[in-house]
mmCIF file of C-alpha atoms in Angstrom:
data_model
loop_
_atom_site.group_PDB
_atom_site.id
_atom_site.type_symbol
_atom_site.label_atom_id
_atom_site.label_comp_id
_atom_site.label_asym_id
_atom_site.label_seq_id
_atom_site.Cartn_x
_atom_site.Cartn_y
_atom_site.Cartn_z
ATOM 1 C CA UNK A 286 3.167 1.666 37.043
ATOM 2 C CA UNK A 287 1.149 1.009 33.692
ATOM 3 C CA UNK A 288 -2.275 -1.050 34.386
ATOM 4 C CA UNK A 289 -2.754 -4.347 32.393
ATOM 5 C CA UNK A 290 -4.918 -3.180 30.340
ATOM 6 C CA UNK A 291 -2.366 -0.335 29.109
ATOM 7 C CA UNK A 292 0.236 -2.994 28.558
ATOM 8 C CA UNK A 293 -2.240 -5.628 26.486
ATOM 9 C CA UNK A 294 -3.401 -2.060 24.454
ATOM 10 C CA UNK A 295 0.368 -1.643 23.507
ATOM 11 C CA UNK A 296 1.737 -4.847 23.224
ATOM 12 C CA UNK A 297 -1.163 -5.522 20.439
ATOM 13 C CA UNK A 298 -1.392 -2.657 19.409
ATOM 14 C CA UNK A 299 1.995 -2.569 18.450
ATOM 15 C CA UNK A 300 2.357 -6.139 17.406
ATOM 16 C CA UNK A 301 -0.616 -5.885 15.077
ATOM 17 C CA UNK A 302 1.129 -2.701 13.788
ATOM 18 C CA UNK A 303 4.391 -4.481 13.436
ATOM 19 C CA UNK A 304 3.355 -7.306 11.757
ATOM 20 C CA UNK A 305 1.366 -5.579 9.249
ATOM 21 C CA UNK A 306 4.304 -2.934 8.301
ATOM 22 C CA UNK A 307 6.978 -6.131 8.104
ATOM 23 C CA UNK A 308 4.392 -8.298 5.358
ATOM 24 C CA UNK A 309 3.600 -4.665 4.087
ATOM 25 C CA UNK A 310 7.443 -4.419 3.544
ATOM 26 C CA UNK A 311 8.230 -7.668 2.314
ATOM 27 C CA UNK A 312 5.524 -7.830 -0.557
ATOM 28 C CA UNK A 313 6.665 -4.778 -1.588
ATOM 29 C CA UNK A 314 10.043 -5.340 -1.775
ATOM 30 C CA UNK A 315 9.024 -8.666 -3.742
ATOM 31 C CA UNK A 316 6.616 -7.080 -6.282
ATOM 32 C CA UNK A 317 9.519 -4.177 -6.632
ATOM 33 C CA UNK A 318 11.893 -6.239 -7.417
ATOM 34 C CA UNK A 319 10.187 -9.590 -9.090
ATOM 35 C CA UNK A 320 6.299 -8.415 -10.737
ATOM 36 C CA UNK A 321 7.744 -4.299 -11.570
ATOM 37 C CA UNK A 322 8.123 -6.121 -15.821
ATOM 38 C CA UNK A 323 4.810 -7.660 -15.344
ATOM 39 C CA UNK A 324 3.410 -4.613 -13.831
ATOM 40 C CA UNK A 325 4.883 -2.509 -15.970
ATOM 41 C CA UNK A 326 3.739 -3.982 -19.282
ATOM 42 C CA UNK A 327 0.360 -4.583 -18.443
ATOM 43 C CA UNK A 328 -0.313 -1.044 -17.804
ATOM 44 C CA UNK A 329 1.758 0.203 -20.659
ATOM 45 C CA UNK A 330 -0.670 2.089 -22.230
ATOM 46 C CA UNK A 331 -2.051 4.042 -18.877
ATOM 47 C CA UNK A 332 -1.309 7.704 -18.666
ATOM 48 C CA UNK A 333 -0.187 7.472 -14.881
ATOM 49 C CA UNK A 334 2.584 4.640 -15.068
ATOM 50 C CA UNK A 335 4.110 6.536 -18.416
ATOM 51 C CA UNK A 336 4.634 9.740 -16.821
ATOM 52 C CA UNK A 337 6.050 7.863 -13.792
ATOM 53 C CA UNK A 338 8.129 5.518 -15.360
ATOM 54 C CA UNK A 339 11.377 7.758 -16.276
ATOM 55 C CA UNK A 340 11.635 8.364 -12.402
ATOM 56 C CA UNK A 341 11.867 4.417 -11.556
ATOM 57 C CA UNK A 342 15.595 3.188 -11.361
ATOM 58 C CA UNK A 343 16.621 0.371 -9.581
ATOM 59 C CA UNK A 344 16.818 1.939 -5.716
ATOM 60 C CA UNK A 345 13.964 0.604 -3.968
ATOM 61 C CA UNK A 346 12.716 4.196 -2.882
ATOM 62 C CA UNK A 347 12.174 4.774 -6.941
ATOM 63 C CA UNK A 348 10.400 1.779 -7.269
ATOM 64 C CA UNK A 349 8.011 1.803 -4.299
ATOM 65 C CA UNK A 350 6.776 5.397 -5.396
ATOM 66 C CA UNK A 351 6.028 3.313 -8.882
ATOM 67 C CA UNK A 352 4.474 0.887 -6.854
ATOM 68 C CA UNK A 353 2.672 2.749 -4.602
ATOM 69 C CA UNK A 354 0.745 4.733 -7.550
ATOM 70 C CA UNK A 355 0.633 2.175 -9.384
ATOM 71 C CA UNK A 356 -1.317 0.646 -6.626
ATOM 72 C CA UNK A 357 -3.488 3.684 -5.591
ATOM 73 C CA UNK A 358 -4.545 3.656 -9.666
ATOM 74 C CA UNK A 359 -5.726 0.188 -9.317
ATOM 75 C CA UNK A 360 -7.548 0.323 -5.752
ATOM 76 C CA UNK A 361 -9.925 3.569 -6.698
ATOM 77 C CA UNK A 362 -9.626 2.283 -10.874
ATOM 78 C CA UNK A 363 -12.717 4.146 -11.379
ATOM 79 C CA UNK A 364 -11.241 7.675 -10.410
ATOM 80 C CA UNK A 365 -8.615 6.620 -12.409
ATOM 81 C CA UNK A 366 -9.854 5.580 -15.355
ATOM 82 C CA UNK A 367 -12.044 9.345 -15.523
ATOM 83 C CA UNK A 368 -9.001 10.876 -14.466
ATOM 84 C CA UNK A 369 -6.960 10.000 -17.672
ATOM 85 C CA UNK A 370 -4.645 8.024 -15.394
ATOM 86 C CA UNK A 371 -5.303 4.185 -15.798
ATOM 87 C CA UNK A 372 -6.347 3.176 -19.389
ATOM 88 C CA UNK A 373 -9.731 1.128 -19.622
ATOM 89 C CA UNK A 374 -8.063 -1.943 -21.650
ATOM 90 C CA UNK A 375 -5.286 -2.004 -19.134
ATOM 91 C CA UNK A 376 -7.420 -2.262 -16.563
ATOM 92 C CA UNK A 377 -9.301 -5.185 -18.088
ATOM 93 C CA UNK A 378 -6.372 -7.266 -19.028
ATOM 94 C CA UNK A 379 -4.405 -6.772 -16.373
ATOM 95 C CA UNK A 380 -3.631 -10.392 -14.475
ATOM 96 C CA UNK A 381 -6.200 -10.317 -11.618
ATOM 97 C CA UNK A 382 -3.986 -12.314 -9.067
ATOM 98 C CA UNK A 383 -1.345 -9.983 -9.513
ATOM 99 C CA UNK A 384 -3.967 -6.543 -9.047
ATOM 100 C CA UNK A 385 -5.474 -8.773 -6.190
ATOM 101 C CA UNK A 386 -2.245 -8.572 -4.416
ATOM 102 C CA UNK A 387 -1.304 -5.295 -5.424
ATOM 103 C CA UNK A 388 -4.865 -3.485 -4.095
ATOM 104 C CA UNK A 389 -4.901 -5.813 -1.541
ATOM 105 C CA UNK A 390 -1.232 -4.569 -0.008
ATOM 106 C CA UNK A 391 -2.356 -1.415 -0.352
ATOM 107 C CA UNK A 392 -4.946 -1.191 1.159
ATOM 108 C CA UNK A 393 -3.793 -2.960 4.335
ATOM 109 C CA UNK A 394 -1.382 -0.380 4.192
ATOM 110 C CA UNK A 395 -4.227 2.270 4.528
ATOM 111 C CA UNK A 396 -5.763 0.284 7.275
ATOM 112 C CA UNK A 397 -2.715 0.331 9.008
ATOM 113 C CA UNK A 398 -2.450 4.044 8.930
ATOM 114 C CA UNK A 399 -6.020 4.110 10.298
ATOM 115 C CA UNK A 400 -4.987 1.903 13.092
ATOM 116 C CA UNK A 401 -1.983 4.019 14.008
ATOM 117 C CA UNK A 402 -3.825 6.962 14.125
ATOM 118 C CA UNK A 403 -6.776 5.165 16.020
ATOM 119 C CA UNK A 404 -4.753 3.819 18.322
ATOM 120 C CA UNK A 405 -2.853 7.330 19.254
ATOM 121 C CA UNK A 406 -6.480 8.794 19.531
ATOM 122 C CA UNK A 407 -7.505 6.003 22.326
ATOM 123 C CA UNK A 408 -4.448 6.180 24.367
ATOM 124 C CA UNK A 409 -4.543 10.084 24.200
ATOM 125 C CA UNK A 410 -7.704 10.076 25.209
ATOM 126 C CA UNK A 411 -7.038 7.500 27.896
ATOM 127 C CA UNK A 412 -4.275 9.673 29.287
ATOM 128 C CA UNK A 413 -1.440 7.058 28.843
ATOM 129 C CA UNK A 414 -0.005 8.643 26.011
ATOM 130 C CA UNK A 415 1.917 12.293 27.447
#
């Protein structure tokens, strides 16, 4: 029989974790399929998004790998930008609602993974994960 506090641990656990990776999901899907243009041409002259761009076709696997760099540039910009991989103008102009939402999607995302990972740590070293 599981204690209660085992079953609150999962059940939020889990819901927290399931609610981020559904909005995760669903603002990708929408900046996939509705921003990519916008995205797209305000980073036209960045390094990174012009080597990835012959890869993106319209399967959503292709276009959340665009996504996901594209992101990833514009979270850590400054490595970036030294990198050769996200031009400094691009950067500047780019609409700053839109890289709000992008960086801001992303890095939930990372915080997620953190969580998971915390969370498997806790209950491992709680003994209710086998």
């Amino acid at each position: 029989m599981r204690s209660d506090i085992e079953i609150v641990y999962f059940l939020f656990g889990g819901g927290v974790l399931f609610a981020i990776g559904f909005l995760f999901i669903g603002t990708q899907l929408y900046l996939a399929y509705f921003r990519m243009n916008e995205i797209l041409d305000g980073l036209s002259r960045s390094r990174g998004v012009q080597l990835r761009r012959s890869m993106m076709s319209k399967d959503p696997f292709s276009r959340f790998f665009m996504l996901i760099s594209v992101s990833a540039m514009l979270s850590f910009y400054n490595r970036s930008i030294k990198g050769g991989d996200l031009d400094l103008e691009d950067y500047t102009h780019f609409p700053r609602g839109l890289r709000q939402i992008i960086t801001l999607s992303y890095l939930t995302a990372l915080f997620a993974g953190l969580l998971l990972f915390t969370l498997w740590g806790v209950g491992k070293y709680m003994g209710w994960l086998k």
